[in-house]
């Protein structure tokens, strides 16, 4: 499968980890729909680790846990498809999954066939318990080839954490997206670290194999499996803004059944989603300092997305000039900016865009090129 936009959806791991079952998945799917998130573009429902029995069946196939999924995975897939959703599952490239369930090392072809028979649309493929003598690229190429020959169109999400120079070989595997970081946690230090890790990996994402910064923790508020501390509303806004500016897949990780109004308004921000999902898929580039980076991306219709970020614990001045992004002082052009949070419009004067930002805050603009007056 070759995808033209970063995938969007929901994944069970951040909040529920091993505490999953069929009813939870269906209830979460219903919440995704009822709260307007499917209409906003979130269409994958992904079961992460811990869905199987601890041992394979006599036929060598992975067996879904009958207590958690009494009707089997094909039935669950059919129910999700009937709701207009896509069904995602999880496996791993090592001897065991990260939670020590059966994994797909040297079983890629039989497992890919099972996933296809079950109606799976998305496979997250992890990197735990990999033998020292097995190169990561070999494992991911094996699963990529098996999925491509499974008889079903299955999105291949490679979750190798950016380890072992993933960026150098990931496109050889047929993966549609690749994890460029370790796991996210629901606190500011984790979010800041994942943003900073992208700065030397910007050339390696894009159309066909998107750079995955891990799942969103927006709306967790310190609860759930990775809810280690929680974030402020300002920090959640910066989290979402950075993922959209950097064109990461948007996979929600909170409990959708109890998502509050702030969480839903942030996750459904159509202007930011439009930037994340822009069809041009141009590479984001960085201006400014390490703790006050400015991120810029050219958009499909000639617009420009500009994100001003303060990653520091104190106030910072983040800024750029229009000349920095290709609009020279003698071009006769300037930008009409739309604030992605407020919708407020303004015209750039004197070729300068900038702001003094509170700690951990951000401003994102969508800029339209207009004649200078």
Tab-separated table of C-alpha atoms in Angstrom:
chain	number	residue	atom	x	y	z
A	1	UNK	CA	0.000	0.000	0.000
A	2	UNK	CA	1.302	3.466	-0.828
A	3	UNK	CA	-0.399	6.272	1.038
A	4	UNK	CA	-0.515	9.934	0.065
A	5	UNK	CA	-1.332	11.412	3.481
A	6	UNK	CA	-0.323	10.606	7.072
A	7	UNK	CA	-2.779	8.068	8.537
A	8	UNK	CA	-5.214	9.184	11.242
A	9	UNK	CA	-6.994	7.076	13.831
A	10	UNK	CA	-6.995	5.681	17.377
A	11	UNK	CA	-4.741	3.120	19.071
A	12	UNK	CA	-5.447	1.216	22.278
A	13	UNK	CA	-1.957	1.189	23.846
A	14	UNK	CA	-1.448	4.584	25.497
A	15	UNK	CA	-4.446	4.261	27.783
A	16	UNK	CA	-5.328	0.572	28.005
A	17	UNK	CA	-2.181	-1.516	27.259
A	18	UNK	CA	-3.157	-5.145	28.027
A	19	UNK	CA	-6.626	-4.226	29.323
A	20	UNK	CA	-8.396	-4.627	26.004
A	21	UNK	CA	-11.317	-6.643	24.715
A	22	UNK	CA	-13.843	-6.628	21.896
A	23	UNK	CA	-16.369	-4.453	23.703
A	24	UNK	CA	-13.789	-1.783	24.526
A	25	UNK	CA	-12.708	-1.619	20.885
A	26	UNK	CA	-16.299	-1.336	19.659
A	27	UNK	CA	-17.187	1.263	22.305
A	28	UNK	CA	-14.109	3.282	21.342
A	29	UNK	CA	-15.082	3.014	17.686
A	30	UNK	CA	-18.570	4.282	18.482
A	31	UNK	CA	-17.111	7.195	20.450
A	32	UNK	CA	-14.827	8.040	17.529
A	33	UNK	CA	-17.874	8.335	15.304
A	34	UNK	CA	-20.305	9.957	17.744
A	35	UNK	CA	-17.834	12.675	18.742
A	36	UNK	CA	-17.143	13.711	15.164
A	37	UNK	CA	-13.629	12.350	14.886
A	38	UNK	CA	-14.352	10.082	11.932
A	39	UNK	CA	-15.734	13.112	10.093
A	40	UNK	CA	-12.494	14.941	10.981
A	41	UNK	CA	-10.464	12.197	9.264
A	42	UNK	CA	-9.634	9.683	12.024
A	43	UNK	CA	-10.629	6.389	10.416
A	44	UNK	CA	-8.263	3.676	11.734
A	45	UNK	CA	-9.046	1.746	14.929
A	46	UNK	CA	-5.887	-0.124	15.946
A	47	UNK	CA	-5.517	-2.883	18.551
A	48	UNK	CA	-1.985	-2.813	19.962
A	49	UNK	CA	-0.119	-5.549	21.887
A	50	UNK	CA	-1.693	-8.196	24.182
A	51	UNK	CA	-4.521	-9.410	21.920
A	52	UNK	CA	-3.335	-13.021	21.521
A	53	UNK	CA	-2.876	-16.151	23.587
A	54	UNK	CA	0.648	-16.729	24.912
A	55	UNK	CA	1.195	-19.724	22.632
A	56	UNK	CA	0.508	-20.297	18.940
A	57	UNK	CA	-1.982	-22.924	17.824
A	58	UNK	CA	-0.990	-26.384	16.597
A	59	UNK	CA	-1.212	-25.091	13.023
A	60	UNK	CA	1.442	-22.479	13.801
A	61	UNK	CA	-0.950	-19.541	13.649
A	62	UNK	CA	-1.344	-16.809	16.274
A	63	UNK	CA	-4.579	-17.335	18.223
A	64	UNK	CA	-6.644	-14.337	19.386
A	65	UNK	CA	-7.420	-14.567	23.113
A	66	UNK	CA	-10.967	-16.006	23.201
A	67	UNK	CA	-11.726	-14.319	26.537
A	68	UNK	CA	-10.875	-10.877	25.147
A	69	UNK	CA	-12.159	-11.481	21.619
A	70	UNK	CA	-14.766	-14.254	21.833
A	71	UNK	CA	-16.074	-13.686	18.313
A	72	UNK	CA	-12.654	-13.630	16.685
A	73	UNK	CA	-10.878	-10.948	14.711
A	74	UNK	CA	-12.774	-11.391	11.452
A	75	UNK	CA	-16.039	-10.633	13.203
A	76	UNK	CA	-14.553	-7.551	14.848
A	77	UNK	CA	-13.130	-6.353	11.525
A	78	UNK	CA	-16.517	-6.776	9.868
A	79	UNK	CA	-18.201	-4.737	12.600
A	80	UNK	CA	-15.656	-1.919	12.285
A	81	UNK	CA	-15.876	-1.928	8.495
A	82	UNK	CA	-19.667	-1.712	8.744
A	83	UNK	CA	-19.203	1.499	10.746
A	84	UNK	CA	-17.049	2.992	7.980
A	85	UNK	CA	-13.800	2.420	9.882
A	86	UNK	CA	-10.562	0.591	9.110
A	87	UNK	CA	-9.152	-2.156	11.334
A	88	UNK	CA	-5.578	-2.197	12.618
A	89	UNK	CA	-3.567	-4.808	14.531
A	90	UNK	CA	-0.134	-5.302	16.033
A	91	UNK	CA	2.796	-7.688	15.818
A	92	UNK	CA	6.555	-7.530	16.304
A	93	UNK	CA	9.725	-8.336	14.390
A	94	UNK	CA	11.440	-10.118	17.287
A	95	UNK	CA	11.148	-13.403	19.164
A	96	UNK	CA	8.292	-11.983	21.275
A	97	UNK	CA	6.203	-8.842	21.274
A	98	UNK	CA	7.147	-6.129	23.748
A	99	UNK	CA	4.657	-7.613	26.240
A	100	UNK	CA	6.019	-11.123	25.537
A	101	UNK	CA	3.230	-12.488	23.356
A	102	UNK	CA	3.819	-14.499	20.133
A	103	UNK	CA	5.662	-12.487	17.522
A	104	UNK	CA	6.289	-12.760	13.792
A	105	UNK	CA	10.030	-13.397	13.428
A	106	UNK	CA	10.393	-16.093	10.720
A	107	UNK	CA	6.569	-16.392	10.724
A	108	UNK	CA	5.958	-13.343	8.563
A	109	UNK	CA	4.181	-15.143	5.742
A	110	UNK	CA	1.780	-17.185	7.860
A	111	UNK	CA	0.963	-14.157	10.020
A	112	UNK	CA	0.459	-11.853	7.048
A	113	UNK	CA	-1.981	-14.405	5.631
A	114	UNK	CA	-3.871	-14.500	8.944
A	115	UNK	CA	-4.098	-10.702	9.028
A	116	UNK	CA	-5.421	-10.656	5.467
A	117	UNK	CA	-8.004	-13.347	6.225
A	118	UNK	CA	-9.156	-11.382	9.273
A	119	UNK	CA	-9.742	-8.215	7.229
A	120	UNK	CA	-6.888	-6.191	8.737
A	121	UNK	CA	-6.162	-2.825	7.089
A	122	UNK	CA	-3.166	-1.659	9.186
A	123	UNK	CA	-0.263	-3.468	10.858
A	124	UNK	CA	1.892	-1.845	13.527
A	125	UNK	CA	5.150	-3.834	13.560
A	126	UNK	CA	7.322	-3.393	16.664
A	127	UNK	CA	11.033	-3.975	17.419
A	128	UNK	CA	11.325	-5.846	20.747
A	129	UNK	CA	13.387	-8.995	21.452
A	130	UNK	CA	15.185	-8.933	18.108
A	131	UNK	CA	18.072	-11.458	17.902
A	132	UNK	CA	21.481	-9.780	17.781
A	133	UNK	CA	22.352	-11.558	14.535
A	134	UNK	CA	19.210	-10.369	12.706
A	135	UNK	CA	19.410	-6.963	11.065
A	136	UNK	CA	16.377	-4.757	11.443
A	137	UNK	CA	16.110	-4.115	7.744
A	138	UNK	CA	15.937	-7.865	7.057
A	139	UNK	CA	12.998	-8.316	9.433
A	140	UNK	CA	11.056	-5.388	8.031
A	141	UNK	CA	11.732	-6.361	4.427
A	142	UNK	CA	10.406	-9.849	5.183
A	143	UNK	CA	7.132	-8.571	6.621
A	144	UNK	CA	6.797	-5.918	3.926
A	145	UNK	CA	7.058	-8.573	1.223
A	146	UNK	CA	4.670	-10.907	3.048
A	147	UNK	CA	2.040	-8.183	3.419
A	148	UNK	CA	2.404	-7.201	-0.241
A	149	UNK	CA	1.637	-10.807	-1.216
A	150	UNK	CA	-1.134	-11.431	1.321
A	151	UNK	CA	-3.943	-10.644	-1.095
A	152	UNK	CA	-5.119	-7.653	0.960
A	153	UNK	CA	-4.118	-3.972	0.983
A	154	UNK	CA	-2.586	-3.572	4.477
A	155	UNK	CA	-0.864	-0.378	5.604
A	156	UNK	CA	2.583	-1.278	6.973
A	157	UNK	CA	3.514	0.788	10.049
A	158	UNK	CA	7.167	0.096	10.913
A	159	UNK	CA	7.802	0.745	14.607
A	160	UNK	CA	11.583	0.389	14.951
A	161	UNK	CA	11.919	3.497	17.174
A	162	UNK	CA	14.424	5.141	14.810
A	163	UNK	CA	17.011	2.637	16.067
A	164	UNK	CA	19.822	1.081	14.029
A	165	UNK	CA	19.802	3.945	11.515
A	166	UNK	CA	16.244	3.169	10.434
A	167	UNK	CA	16.186	6.250	8.213
A	168	UNK	CA	18.879	4.730	5.971
A	169	UNK	CA	16.941	1.566	5.090
A	170	UNK	CA	13.264	1.947	5.944
A	171	UNK	CA	12.142	2.815	2.400
A	172	UNK	CA	13.639	-0.474	1.162
A	173	UNK	CA	11.104	-2.406	3.255
A	174	UNK	CA	7.903	-1.167	1.633
A	175	UNK	CA	6.784	0.465	4.906
A	176	UNK	CA	4.159	3.204	4.612
A	177	UNK	CA	5.205	4.976	7.828
A	178	UNK	CA	8.113	4.599	10.235
A	179	UNK	CA	8.592	5.394	13.894
A	180	UNK	CA	11.466	7.825	14.218
A	181	UNK	CA	11.419	7.920	18.042
A	182	UNK	CA	11.080	5.853	21.175
A	183	UNK	CA	7.747	5.667	22.979
A	184	UNK	CA	5.838	8.781	23.987
A	185	UNK	CA	4.702	9.485	27.561
A	186	UNK	CA	2.096	11.916	28.786
A	187	UNK	CA	4.395	14.666	30.041
A	188	UNK	CA	6.151	17.717	28.625
A	189	UNK	CA	9.697	16.328	28.751
A	190	UNK	CA	8.670	13.423	26.516
A	191	UNK	CA	6.899	15.662	24.006
A	192	UNK	CA	9.829	18.100	23.887
A	193	UNK	CA	12.303	15.261	23.349
A	194	UNK	CA	10.319	13.775	20.468
A	195	UNK	CA	10.059	17.170	18.749
A	196	UNK	CA	13.790	17.785	19.081
A	197	UNK	CA	14.592	14.334	17.703
A	198	UNK	CA	12.956	15.280	14.401
A	199	UNK	CA	15.298	18.124	13.547
A	200	UNK	CA	17.990	15.917	11.960
A	201	UNK	CA	15.418	13.506	10.459
A	202	UNK	CA	13.351	15.939	8.418
A	203	UNK	CA	14.702	14.754	5.029
A	204	UNK	CA	13.667	11.141	5.635
A	205	UNK	CA	9.871	11.354	5.906
A	206	UNK	CA	7.271	12.320	3.360
A	207	UNK	CA	4.880	10.789	0.865
A	208	UNK	CA	5.004	7.002	0.683
A	209	UNK	CA	6.749	6.559	4.056
A	210	UNK	CA	5.721	9.117	6.658
A	211	UNK	CA	7.840	9.929	9.700
A	212	UNK	CA	5.829	8.734	12.735
A	213	UNK	CA	6.454	10.643	15.992
A	214	UNK	CA	4.329	8.127	17.955
A	215	UNK	CA	0.769	8.341	19.155
A	216	UNK	CA	-0.908	11.420	20.600
A	217	UNK	CA	-1.271	11.787	24.374
A	218	UNK	CA	-3.752	14.668	24.102
A	219	UNK	CA	-6.643	14.162	26.502
A	220	UNK	CA	-4.944	11.599	28.744
A	221	UNK	CA	-4.488	14.082	31.615
A	222	UNK	CA	-2.046	11.819	33.424
A	223	UNK	CA	-4.299	8.752	33.303
A	224	UNK	CA	-3.747	5.418	31.577
A	225	UNK	CA	-0.741	3.280	30.730
A	226	UNK	CA	1.615	6.080	29.606
A	227	UNK	CA	-0.078	8.814	31.651
A	228	UNK	CA	3.064	9.781	33.524
A	229	UNK	CA	2.380	13.245	34.888
A	230	UNK	CA	0.040	14.707	32.303
A	231	UNK	CA	0.305	18.009	30.428
A	232	UNK	CA	-1.251	21.449	30.553
A	233	UNK	CA	-3.660	22.562	27.837
A	234	UNK	CA	-0.877	24.771	26.434
A	235	UNK	CA	1.456	21.770	26.213
A	236	UNK	CA	-1.185	19.626	24.521
A	237	UNK	CA	-1.732	22.404	21.965
A	238	UNK	CA	1.999	22.548	21.232
A	239	UNK	CA	2.074	18.747	20.988
A	240	UNK	CA	-0.660	18.718	18.336
A	241	UNK	CA	0.774	21.724	16.493
A	242	UNK	CA	4.217	20.106	16.219
A	243	UNK	CA	2.837	16.751	15.005
A	244	UNK	CA	0.820	18.570	12.315
A	245	UNK	CA	3.671	20.856	11.242
A	246	UNK	CA	6.006	17.840	11.007
A	247	UNK	CA	3.445	15.818	9.032
A	248	UNK	CA	3.287	12.931	11.494
A	249	UNK	CA	0.490	10.364	11.480
A	250	UNK	CA	-2.183	11.382	14.006
A	251	UNK	CA	-3.135	8.390	16.143
A	252	UNK	CA	-5.209	9.304	19.209
A	253	UNK	CA	-4.267	7.519	22.442
A	254	UNK	CA	-6.742	8.767	25.056
A	255	UNK	CA	-9.975	7.154	26.239
A	256	UNK	CA	-12.392	8.510	23.641
A	257	UNK	CA	-15.421	7.599	25.721
A	258	UNK	CA	-14.563	10.310	28.254
A	259	UNK	CA	-12.802	12.843	26.014
A	260	UNK	CA	-13.572	16.391	27.174
A	261	UNK	CA	-14.548	19.371	25.033
A	262	UNK	CA	-11.040	20.834	24.987
A	263	UNK	CA	-9.563	17.539	23.794
A	264	UNK	CA	-12.138	17.166	21.048
A	265	UNK	CA	-11.781	20.775	19.870
A	266	UNK	CA	-8.027	20.332	19.632
A	267	UNK	CA	-8.141	16.958	17.870
A	268	UNK	CA	-10.725	18.289	15.391
A	269	UNK	CA	-8.931	21.562	14.553
A	270	UNK	CA	-9.540	21.545	10.795
A	271	UNK	CA	-6.858	24.115	9.955
A	272	UNK	CA	-4.089	22.161	11.673
A	273	UNK	CA	-5.372	18.859	10.289
A	274	UNK	CA	-5.353	20.468	6.846
A	275	UNK	CA	-1.664	21.278	7.307
A	276	UNK	CA	-0.874	17.731	8.465
A	277	UNK	CA	-2.868	16.219	5.595
A	278	UNK	CA	-1.683	18.609	2.878
A	279	UNK	CA	-1.324	16.707	-0.382
A	280	UNK	CA	1.915	18.370	-1.444
A	281	UNK	CA	3.745	16.585	1.399
A	282	UNK	CA	6.619	19.058	1.111
A	283	UNK	CA	9.476	18.637	3.558
A	284	UNK	CA	9.260	20.779	6.690
A	285	UNK	CA	12.317	22.919	7.361
A	286	UNK	CA	13.571	24.567	10.534
A	287	UNK	CA	14.676	28.115	11.223
A	288	UNK	CA	15.592	29.710	14.541
A	289	UNK	CA	17.258	28.416	17.680
A	290	UNK	CA	17.062	25.034	19.374
A	291	UNK	CA	14.614	26.058	22.109
A	292	UNK	CA	12.664	28.526	19.952
A	293	UNK	CA	12.463	26.730	16.609
A	294	UNK	CA	10.418	28.005	13.692
A	295	UNK	CA	9.023	25.279	11.426
A	296	UNK	CA	7.957	26.056	7.858
A	297	UNK	CA	6.299	23.972	5.152
A	298	UNK	CA	5.120	24.804	1.627
A	299	UNK	CA	1.518	23.738	1.007
A	300	UNK	CA	-0.325	22.421	-2.045
A	301	UNK	CA	-2.114	25.620	-3.086
A	302	UNK	CA	0.898	27.914	-2.717
A	303	UNK	CA	0.215	28.710	0.932
A	304	UNK	CA	2.879	28.412	3.624
A	305	UNK	CA	2.493	26.888	7.096
A	306	UNK	CA	4.568	28.591	9.800
A	307	UNK	CA	4.898	27.290	13.355
A	308	UNK	CA	6.569	29.314	16.124
A	309	UNK	CA	7.516	27.156	19.122
A	310	UNK	CA	8.926	27.725	22.591
A	311	UNK	CA	10.319	24.489	23.997
A	312	UNK	CA	12.014	26.246	26.916
A	313	UNK	CA	10.897	26.670	30.530
A	314	UNK	CA	11.078	30.477	30.231
A	315	UNK	CA	9.759	33.035	27.769
A	316	UNK	CA	11.373	32.989	24.303
A	317	UNK	CA	11.250	35.141	21.174
A	318	UNK	CA	10.563	33.018	18.071
A	319	UNK	CA	10.710	34.771	14.715
A	320	UNK	CA	11.614	34.699	11.019
A	321	UNK	CA	11.712	37.064	8.083
A	322	UNK	CA	9.779	36.569	4.858
A	323	UNK	CA	13.099	36.616	3.053
A	324	UNK	CA	13.973	33.410	4.956
A	325	UNK	CA	11.111	31.584	3.228
A	326	UNK	CA	11.574	32.985	-0.285
A	327	UNK	CA	9.561	36.217	-0.261
A	328	UNK	CA	12.181	38.886	-0.906
A	329	UNK	CA	11.842	42.556	-0.035
A	330	UNK	CA	11.526	43.464	-3.736
A	331	UNK	CA	9.017	40.727	-4.595
A	332	UNK	CA	6.020	42.970	-4.115
A	333	UNK	CA	4.468	40.200	-2.031
A	334	UNK	CA	3.680	39.567	1.604
A	335	UNK	CA	1.643	37.083	3.657
A	336	UNK	CA	-1.878	37.180	4.972
A	337	UNK	CA	-1.677	35.037	8.113
A	338	UNK	CA	-4.500	33.035	9.652
A	339	UNK	CA	-3.940	32.005	13.272
A	340	UNK	CA	-4.754	28.279	13.417
A	341	UNK	CA	-6.089	28.553	16.968
A	342	UNK	CA	-8.173	31.730	16.828
A	343	UNK	CA	-8.886	32.193	13.119
A	344	UNK	CA	-7.673	35.799	13.424
A	345	UNK	CA	-6.185	37.232	10.209
A	346	UNK	CA	-3.313	39.685	9.884
A	347	UNK	CA	-1.002	41.071	7.188
A	348	UNK	CA	2.752	40.768	7.625
A	349	UNK	CA	4.415	44.165	7.841
A	350	UNK	CA	8.122	44.890	7.306
A	351	UNK	CA	8.784	41.276	6.344
A	352	UNK	CA	8.763	40.066	9.971
A	353	UNK	CA	6.789	37.261	11.634
A	354	UNK	CA	7.417	36.654	15.312
A	355	UNK	CA	6.188	36.646	18.867
A	356	UNK	CA	7.360	36.411	22.451
A	357	UNK	CA	6.038	33.044	23.560
A	358	UNK	CA	5.208	31.779	27.021
A	359	UNK	CA	6.977	28.564	28.123
A	360	UNK	CA	5.956	25.432	26.171
A	361	UNK	CA	3.603	27.414	23.939
A	362	UNK	CA	3.244	27.793	20.186
A	363	UNK	CA	1.575	29.754	17.421
A	364	UNK	CA	0.823	28.248	14.019
A	365	UNK	CA	-0.155	30.303	10.987
A	366	UNK	CA	-1.389	29.396	7.568
A	367	UNK	CA	-0.005	32.080	5.279
A	368	UNK	CA	-1.477	33.110	1.939
A	369	UNK	CA	0.750	35.097	-0.432
A	370	UNK	CA	-0.833	38.436	-1.357
A	371	UNK	CA	0.282	41.683	-2.964
A	372	UNK	CA	2.081	44.044	-0.631
A	373	UNK	CA	0.487	47.498	-0.279
